[in-house]
Amino acid sequence: MSDEVKNTLMIIAAGEFSMGILGNAFIGLVNCMDWIKNKKIASIDLILTSLAISRICLLCIILLDCFILVLYPDVYATGKQMKIIDFFWTLTNHLSVCFATCLSIFYFLKIANFFHPLFLWMKWRIDRVIPRILLMCLAVSVVISFPVIENLNDDFRLCVKAKWKANLTLRCRVNKAQYASIKVCLNLLTLFPFSVSLISFLLLILSLRRHTRQMRLNATGCRDPSIEAHVGAMKAVISFLILFIAYYLSFLVATSSYFMPETELAVMIGELIALIYPSSHSFILILGNNKLRQAFLKVLWKVTYILKRRNF
């Protein structure tokens, strides 16, 4: 990979990182300021803030991995740095997916219209259990992340250092295969919360269909807030599902860098695609939330006003 290509890819990565940090930091800052002002925080704001913090950490880990891959590729051979990066990438990855799933479930329970006793009981309890659910997601993510660092033994680190060599021993191939299987299994665990989000999306569609049919029977022609809430929630969930699929595929490519010699370009492109998910979804959430959207427009108006004054 030539220096020009490396510099271009790093500039793109830095740009995506900056946009992601701005979007997620904005979500966290607005919600925290509202928390301090009102002395309490709504469940939706707590989920969004937790999701924003996890994605800020995820963005930092991905960008750090990009820089190390391009500038210091041999640093993984020391073992300690490799353990730290792998642990926190796996941790923040699972946290981000779990918190996004919690957001999908919250939208479903608050907006959908069903009369099943179990649904009504969950809808009544959801605000009380959200803090405990988020803490449980954190605990589960930490437990899931530990097998990554436990499998990094000295033999494997020597094999990582030799990944650019043409002749690899059988022992190296076995060690890499074992580590790859653990990485793949841990990544597959994120498919469970993804499936829950998908089910929530499908149930929201069903709820919207039933509500629309009821509106037609009642011959109501006015603009219905429930339909708008359904559509807004579905946009947030479907954007997460689409971006997560792209992120998941690129994540598999990026984390396989230890097992594919001479594929730094493919790994960098995979990490650039992975950066799109935590960066762009934050702005979708901002535009879909009334409080965040109003705050964003206010900040945008002030920035535009300041820039115009400086030009004149």
Tab-separated table of C-alpha atoms in Angstrom:
chain	number	residue	atom	x	y	z
A	1	MET	CA	0.000	0.000	0.000
A	2	SER	CA	1.552	3.300	-1.134
A	3	ASP	CA	1.972	6.330	1.116
A	4	GLU	CA	-0.571	8.327	-0.900
A	5	VAL	CA	-3.225	5.671	-0.374
A	6	LYS	CA	-2.387	5.417	3.325
A	7	ASN	CA	-2.638	9.197	3.790
A	8	THR	CA	-5.940	9.352	1.912
A	9	LEU	CA	-7.462	6.540	3.942
A	10	MET	CA	-6.278	8.074	7.204
A	11	ILE	CA	-7.783	11.462	6.276
A	12	ILE	CA	-11.117	9.778	5.498
A	13	ALA	CA	-10.946	7.867	8.786
A	14	ALA	CA	-10.202	11.061	10.725
A	15	GLY	CA	-13.128	12.819	9.023
A	16	GLU	CA	-15.568	10.028	9.851
A	17	PHE	CA	-14.235	9.905	13.397
A	18	SER	CA	-14.691	13.665	13.846
A	19	MET	CA	-18.275	13.593	12.581
A	20	GLY	CA	-19.092	10.645	14.827
A	21	ILE	CA	-17.570	12.280	17.893
A	22	LEU	CA	-19.464	15.523	17.254
A	23	GLY	CA	-22.810	13.760	16.793
A	24	ASN	CA	-22.530	11.424	19.769
A	25	ALA	CA	-20.989	14.069	22.036
A	26	PHE	CA	-23.866	16.395	21.139
A	27	ILE	CA	-26.413	13.747	22.187
A	28	GLY	CA	-24.635	13.128	25.475
A	29	LEU	CA	-24.113	16.834	26.225
A	30	VAL	CA	-27.716	17.860	25.566
A	31	ASN	CA	-29.127	15.030	27.662
A	32	CYS	CA	-26.662	15.584	30.519
A	33	MET	CA	-27.426	19.317	30.605
A	34	ASP	CA	-31.141	18.530	30.699
A	35	TRP	CA	-30.458	15.988	33.466
A	36	ILE	CA	-28.630	18.583	35.570
A	37	LYS	CA	-31.315	21.192	34.916
A	38	ASN	CA	-34.338	19.019	35.776
A	39	LYS	CA	-32.604	16.839	38.418
A	40	LYS	CA	-33.883	13.733	36.616
A	41	ILE	CA	-33.471	11.993	33.285
A	42	ALA	CA	-36.057	10.316	31.105
A	43	SER	CA	-35.607	6.685	30.123
A	44	ILE	CA	-35.179	7.512	26.433
A	45	ASP	CA	-32.508	10.118	27.264
A	46	LEU	CA	-30.667	7.621	29.478
A	47	ILE	CA	-30.616	5.055	26.650
A	48	LEU	CA	-29.473	7.625	24.085
A	49	THR	CA	-26.729	8.923	26.398
A	50	SER	CA	-25.459	5.410	27.134
A	51	LEU	CA	-25.521	4.598	23.423
A	52	ALA	CA	-23.639	7.798	22.586
A	53	ILE	CA	-20.915	7.099	25.178
A	54	SER	CA	-20.447	3.527	23.948
A	55	ARG	CA	-20.146	4.736	20.352
A	56	ILE	CA	-17.620	7.413	21.259
A	57	CYS	CA	-15.473	4.685	22.815
A	58	LEU	CA	-16.036	2.443	19.783
A	59	LEU	CA	-14.975	5.228	17.403
A	60	CYS	CA	-11.806	5.838	19.415
A	61	ILE	CA	-10.895	2.135	19.339
A	62	ILE	CA	-11.501	1.808	15.582
A	63	LEU	CA	-9.479	4.939	14.783
A	64	LEU	CA	-6.672	3.795	17.070
A	65	ASP	CA	-6.617	0.442	15.306
A	66	CYS	CA	-6.456	2.240	11.936
A	67	PHE	CA	-3.450	4.304	13.007
A	68	ILE	CA	-1.629	1.310	14.465
A	69	LEU	CA	-2.334	-0.782	11.388
A	70	VAL	CA	-0.875	1.877	9.068
A	71	LEU	CA	1.898	3.439	11.164
A	72	TYR	CA	2.956	0.730	13.649
A	73	PRO	CA	1.887	-2.700	12.302
A	74	ASP	CA	4.419	-4.573	14.482
A	75	VAL	CA	2.940	-3.232	17.722
A	76	TYR	CA	0.503	-6.166	17.817
A	77	ALA	CA	3.422	-8.526	18.255
A	78	THR	CA	4.067	-7.206	21.772
A	79	GLY	CA	0.840	-8.825	22.930
A	80	LYS	CA	-0.195	-6.309	25.610
A	81	GLN	CA	-1.403	-3.659	23.185
A	82	MET	CA	-3.179	-6.312	21.168
A	83	LYS	CA	-5.019	-7.554	24.252
A	84	ILE	CA	-6.148	-4.051	25.217
A	85	ILE	CA	-7.409	-3.134	21.737
A	86	ASP	CA	-9.186	-6.453	21.200
A	87	PHE	CA	-10.838	-6.347	24.621
A	88	PHE	CA	-12.168	-2.794	24.320
A	89	TRP	CA	-13.225	-3.216	20.685
A	90	THR	CA	-15.234	-6.321	21.575
A	91	LEU	CA	-16.639	-4.612	24.677
A	92	THR	CA	-17.699	-1.376	22.969
A	93	ASN	CA	-19.005	-3.298	19.970
A	94	HIS	CA	-21.355	-5.409	22.093
A	95	LEU	CA	-22.341	-2.438	24.253
A	96	SER	CA	-23.255	-0.356	21.221
A	97	VAL	CA	-25.383	-3.132	19.740
A	98	CYS	CA	-27.077	-3.940	23.071
A	99	PHE	CA	-27.906	-0.287	23.802
A	100	ALA	CA	-29.275	0.170	20.268
A	101	THR	CA	-31.430	-2.910	20.842
A	102	CYS	CA	-32.686	-1.422	24.115
A	103	LEU	CA	-33.636	1.688	22.150
A	104	SER	CA	-35.542	-0.409	19.606
A	105	ILE	CA	-37.401	-2.257	22.375
A	106	PHE	CA	-38.218	1.027	24.123
A	107	TYR	CA	-39.654	2.511	20.931
A	108	PHE	CA	-41.715	-0.616	20.394
A	109	LEU	CA	-43.150	-0.713	23.916
A	110	LYS	CA	-43.932	2.999	24.043
A	111	ILE	CA	-45.402	3.442	20.562
A	112	ALA	CA	-46.935	0.117	19.491
A	113	ASN	CA	-50.608	-0.536	20.177
A	114	PHE	CA	-51.243	-4.062	21.403
A	115	PHE	CA	-53.566	-5.291	24.133
A	116	HIS	CA	-51.857	-8.512	25.129
A	117	PRO	CA	-51.410	-8.712	28.944
A	118	LEU	CA	-47.675	-9.422	28.643
A	119	PHE	CA	-47.160	-6.410	26.369
A	120	LEU	CA	-49.128	-4.134	28.687
A	121	TRP	CA	-47.166	-5.372	31.702
A	122	MET	CA	-43.826	-4.752	29.932
A	123	LYS	CA	-45.003	-1.314	28.794
A	124	TRP	CA	-45.883	-0.415	32.369
A	125	ARG	CA	-42.568	-1.698	33.780
A	126	ILE	CA	-40.119	-0.523	31.117
A	127	ASP	CA	-39.302	2.887	32.648
A	128	ARG	CA	-38.445	1.324	36.007
A	129	VAL	CA	-36.154	-1.400	34.695
A	130	ILE	CA	-34.223	0.582	32.049
A	131	PRO	CA	-31.276	1.433	34.394
A	132	ARG	CA	-30.977	-2.209	35.452
A	133	ILE	CA	-31.162	-3.403	31.842
A	134	LEU	CA	-28.366	-1.053	30.824
A	135	LEU	CA	-26.197	-2.235	33.719
A	136	MET	CA	-26.920	-5.835	32.784
A	137	CYS	CA	-25.852	-5.093	29.195
A	138	LEU	CA	-22.577	-3.690	30.519
A	139	ALA	CA	-21.942	-6.740	32.707
A	140	VAL	CA	-22.738	-9.203	29.917
A	141	SER	CA	-20.513	-7.312	27.454
A	142	VAL	CA	-17.579	-7.412	29.877
A	143	VAL	CA	-18.000	-11.155	30.408
A	144	ILE	CA	-18.218	-11.782	26.663
A	145	SER	CA	-15.035	-9.758	26.015
A	146	PHE	CA	-12.750	-11.736	28.340
A	147	PRO	CA	-12.324	-14.827	26.106
A	148	VAL	CA	-10.592	-12.616	23.517
A	149	ILE	CA	-7.656	-11.742	25.764
A	150	GLU	CA	-7.458	-15.167	27.413
A	151	ASN	CA	-6.774	-16.811	24.047
A	152	LEU	CA	-3.818	-14.564	23.220
A	153	ASN	CA	-0.895	-16.738	24.294
A	154	ASP	CA	2.773	-16.300	23.470
A	155	ASP	CA	2.678	-18.756	20.560
A	156	PHE	CA	-0.113	-16.821	18.925
A	157	ARG	CA	1.677	-13.485	19.293
A	158	LEU	CA	4.716	-14.924	17.570
A	159	CYS	CA	2.459	-16.064	14.747
A	160	VAL	CA	0.944	-12.589	14.455
A	161	LYS	CA	4.423	-11.144	14.093
A	162	ALA	CA	5.113	-13.595	11.290
A	163	LYS	CA	1.922	-12.975	9.336
A	164	TRP	CA	3.790	-11.164	6.566
A	165	LYS	CA	6.104	-14.137	6.000
A	166	ALA	CA	5.338	-16.562	3.200
A	167	ASN	CA	6.167	-19.757	5.096
A	168	LEU	CA	4.045	-20.237	8.212
A	169	THR	CA	4.353	-23.274	10.388
A	170	LEU	CA	1.490	-25.634	11.081
A	171	ARG	CA	1.437	-24.538	14.712
A	172	CYS	CA	0.869	-20.944	13.637
A	173	ARG	CA	-1.992	-21.954	11.404
A	174	VAL	CA	-3.604	-23.894	14.254
A	175	ASN	CA	-3.208	-20.982	16.711
A	176	LYS	CA	-4.650	-18.518	14.216
A	177	ALA	CA	-7.554	-20.831	13.447
A	178	GLN	CA	-8.376	-21.181	17.147
A	179	TYR	CA	-8.262	-17.425	17.678
A	180	ALA	CA	-10.333	-16.816	14.537
A	181	SER	CA	-13.019	-19.237	15.726
A	182	ILE	CA	-13.329	-17.399	19.051
A	183	LYS	CA	-13.552	-14.030	17.289
A	184	VAL	CA	-16.231	-15.313	14.939
A	185	CYS	CA	-18.246	-16.857	17.789
A	186	LEU	CA	-18.103	-13.656	19.809
A	187	ASN	CA	-19.182	-11.634	16.782
A	188	LEU	CA	-22.060	-14.011	16.160
A	189	LEU	CA	-23.377	-13.228	19.648
A	190	THR	CA	-24.312	-9.753	18.395
A	191	LEU	CA	-26.799	-11.390	16.044
A	192	PHE	CA	-29.078	-12.085	19.021
A	193	PRO	CA	-29.718	-8.397	19.907
A	194	PHE	CA	-29.854	-7.671	16.181
A	195	SER	CA	-32.639	-10.260	15.855
A	196	VAL	CA	-34.497	-8.645	18.759
A	197	SER	CA	-34.293	-5.264	16.999
A	198	LEU	CA	-35.554	-6.859	13.800
A	199	ILE	CA	-38.513	-8.402	15.641
A	200	SER	CA	-39.289	-5.019	17.221
A	201	PHE	CA	-39.257	-3.421	13.774
A	202	LEU	CA	-41.624	-6.054	12.354
A	203	LEU	CA	-43.998	-5.666	15.290
A	204	LEU	CA	-43.966	-1.887	14.800
A	205	ILE	CA	-45.000	-2.434	11.176
A	206	LEU	CA	-47.816	-4.702	12.351
A	207	SER	CA	-48.924	-2.136	14.912
A	208	LEU	CA	-48.857	0.662	12.323
A	209	ARG	CA	-50.880	-1.459	9.897
A	210	ARG	CA	-53.536	-2.210	12.517
A	211	HIS	CA	-53.682	1.442	13.577
A	212	THR	CA	-53.982	2.662	9.969
A	213	ARG	CA	-56.782	0.196	9.309
A	214	GLN	CA	-58.604	1.416	12.404
A	215	MET	CA	-58.201	5.027	11.277
A	216	ARG	CA	-59.750	4.183	7.916
A	217	LEU	CA	-62.705	2.456	9.554
A	218	ASN	CA	-63.284	5.514	11.736
A	219	ALA	CA	-62.926	7.787	8.655
A	220	THR	CA	-60.459	10.017	10.457
A	221	GLY	CA	-58.808	12.376	7.992
A	222	CYS	CA	-56.749	14.492	10.360
A	223	ARG	CA	-53.066	14.017	10.928
A	224	ASP	CA	-52.628	11.346	13.575
A	225	PRO	CA	-49.728	11.708	16.081
A	226	SER	CA	-49.595	7.952	16.603
A	227	ILE	CA	-48.815	7.343	12.932
A	228	GLU	CA	-46.055	9.947	13.042
A	229	ALA	CA	-44.610	8.297	16.146
A	230	HIS	CA	-44.712	4.894	14.448
A	231	VAL	CA	-42.977	6.202	11.329
A	232	GLY	CA	-40.317	8.034	13.343
A	233	ALA	CA	-39.517	4.973	15.445
A	234	MET	CA	-39.417	2.741	12.366
A	235	LYS	CA	-36.950	5.103	10.662
A	236	ALA	CA	-34.631	4.949	13.671
A	237	VAL	CA	-34.827	1.153	13.912
A	238	ILE	CA	-34.492	0.412	10.186
A	239	SER	CA	-31.510	2.770	9.887
A	240	PHE	CA	-29.850	0.894	12.735
A	241	LEU	CA	-30.535	-2.464	11.081
A	242	ILE	CA	-29.154	-1.408	7.687
A	243	LEU	CA	-26.080	0.316	9.089
A	244	PHE	CA	-25.403	-2.568	11.452
A	245	ILE	CA	-25.399	-5.090	8.609
A	246	ALA	CA	-22.774	-3.020	6.760
A	247	TYR	CA	-20.824	-2.539	9.991
A	248	TYR	CA	-20.983	-6.229	10.884
A	249	LEU	CA	-19.577	-7.333	7.540
A	250	SER	CA	-16.794	-4.749	7.663
A	251	PHE	CA	-16.088	-5.650	11.297
A	252	LEU	CA	-15.486	-9.267	10.306
A	253	VAL	CA	-13.015	-8.129	7.649
A	254	ALA	CA	-11.215	-5.761	10.014
A	255	THR	CA	-10.875	-8.264	12.848
A	256	SER	CA	-9.481	-10.883	10.486
A	257	SER	CA	-6.364	-8.784	9.828
A	258	TYR	CA	-4.284	-11.176	11.910
A	259	PHE	CA	-5.088	-14.115	9.681
A	260	MET	CA	-4.754	-12.638	6.170
A	261	PRO	CA	-1.246	-11.643	5.092
A	262	GLU	CA	-0.792	-8.652	2.774
A	263	THR	CA	-4.368	-7.392	3.130
A	264	GLU	CA	-3.825	-4.069	4.923
A	265	LEU	CA	-5.759	-2.192	2.212
A	266	ALA	CA	-8.810	-4.441	2.589
A	267	VAL	CA	-8.643	-4.124	6.369
A	268	MET	CA	-8.427	-0.319	6.182
A	269	ILE	CA	-11.411	-0.147	3.838
A	270	GLY	CA	-13.310	-2.458	6.185
A	271	GLU	CA	-12.578	-0.186	9.142
A	272	LEU	CA	-13.606	2.892	7.138
A	273	ILE	CA	-16.959	1.233	6.443
A	274	ALA	CA	-17.196	0.241	10.118
A	275	LEU	CA	-16.808	3.905	11.120
A	276	ILE	CA	-19.936	4.842	9.153
A	277	TYR	CA	-22.270	2.978	11.529
A	278	PRO	CA	-21.473	4.748	14.844
A	279	SER	CA	-20.938	8.085	13.057
A	280	SER	CA	-24.005	8.443	10.842
A	281	HIS	CA	-26.603	6.779	13.067
A	282	SER	CA	-26.114	9.453	15.730
A	283	PHE	CA	-27.356	12.158	13.329
A	284	ILE	CA	-30.362	10.002	12.395
A	285	LEU	CA	-31.218	9.781	16.103
A	286	ILE	CA	-30.775	13.546	16.493
A	287	LEU	CA	-33.143	14.320	13.623
A	288	GLY	CA	-35.669	11.787	14.931
A	289	ASN	CA	-35.809	13.204	18.470
A	290	ASN	CA	-37.706	16.488	18.968
A	291	LYS	CA	-35.528	17.770	21.810
A	292	LEU	CA	-32.260	16.887	20.128
A	293	ARG	CA	-33.443	18.208	16.757
A	294	GLN	CA	-34.452	21.568	18.221
A	295	ALA	CA	-31.163	21.873	20.097
A	296	PHE	CA	-29.227	20.928	16.951
A	297	LEU	CA	-31.065	23.514	14.842
A	298	LYS	CA	-30.443	26.149	17.509
A	299	VAL	CA	-26.705	25.396	17.553
A	300	LEU	CA	-26.618	25.338	13.752
A	301	TRP	CA	-28.352	28.730	13.616
A	302	LYS	CA	-25.881	30.242	16.090
A	303	VAL	CA	-22.877	28.870	14.193
A	304	THR	CA	-24.266	30.209	10.901
A	305	TYR	CA	-24.904	33.607	12.505
A	306	ILE	CA	-21.358	33.806	13.896
A	307	LEU	CA	-19.831	32.826	10.551
A	308	LYS	CA	-21.876	35.459	8.718
A	309	ARG	CA	-20.800	38.171	11.166
A	310	ARG	CA	-17.140	37.249	10.718
A	311	ASN	CA	-17.427	37.364	6.945
A	312	PHE	CA	-18.821	40.856	7.084
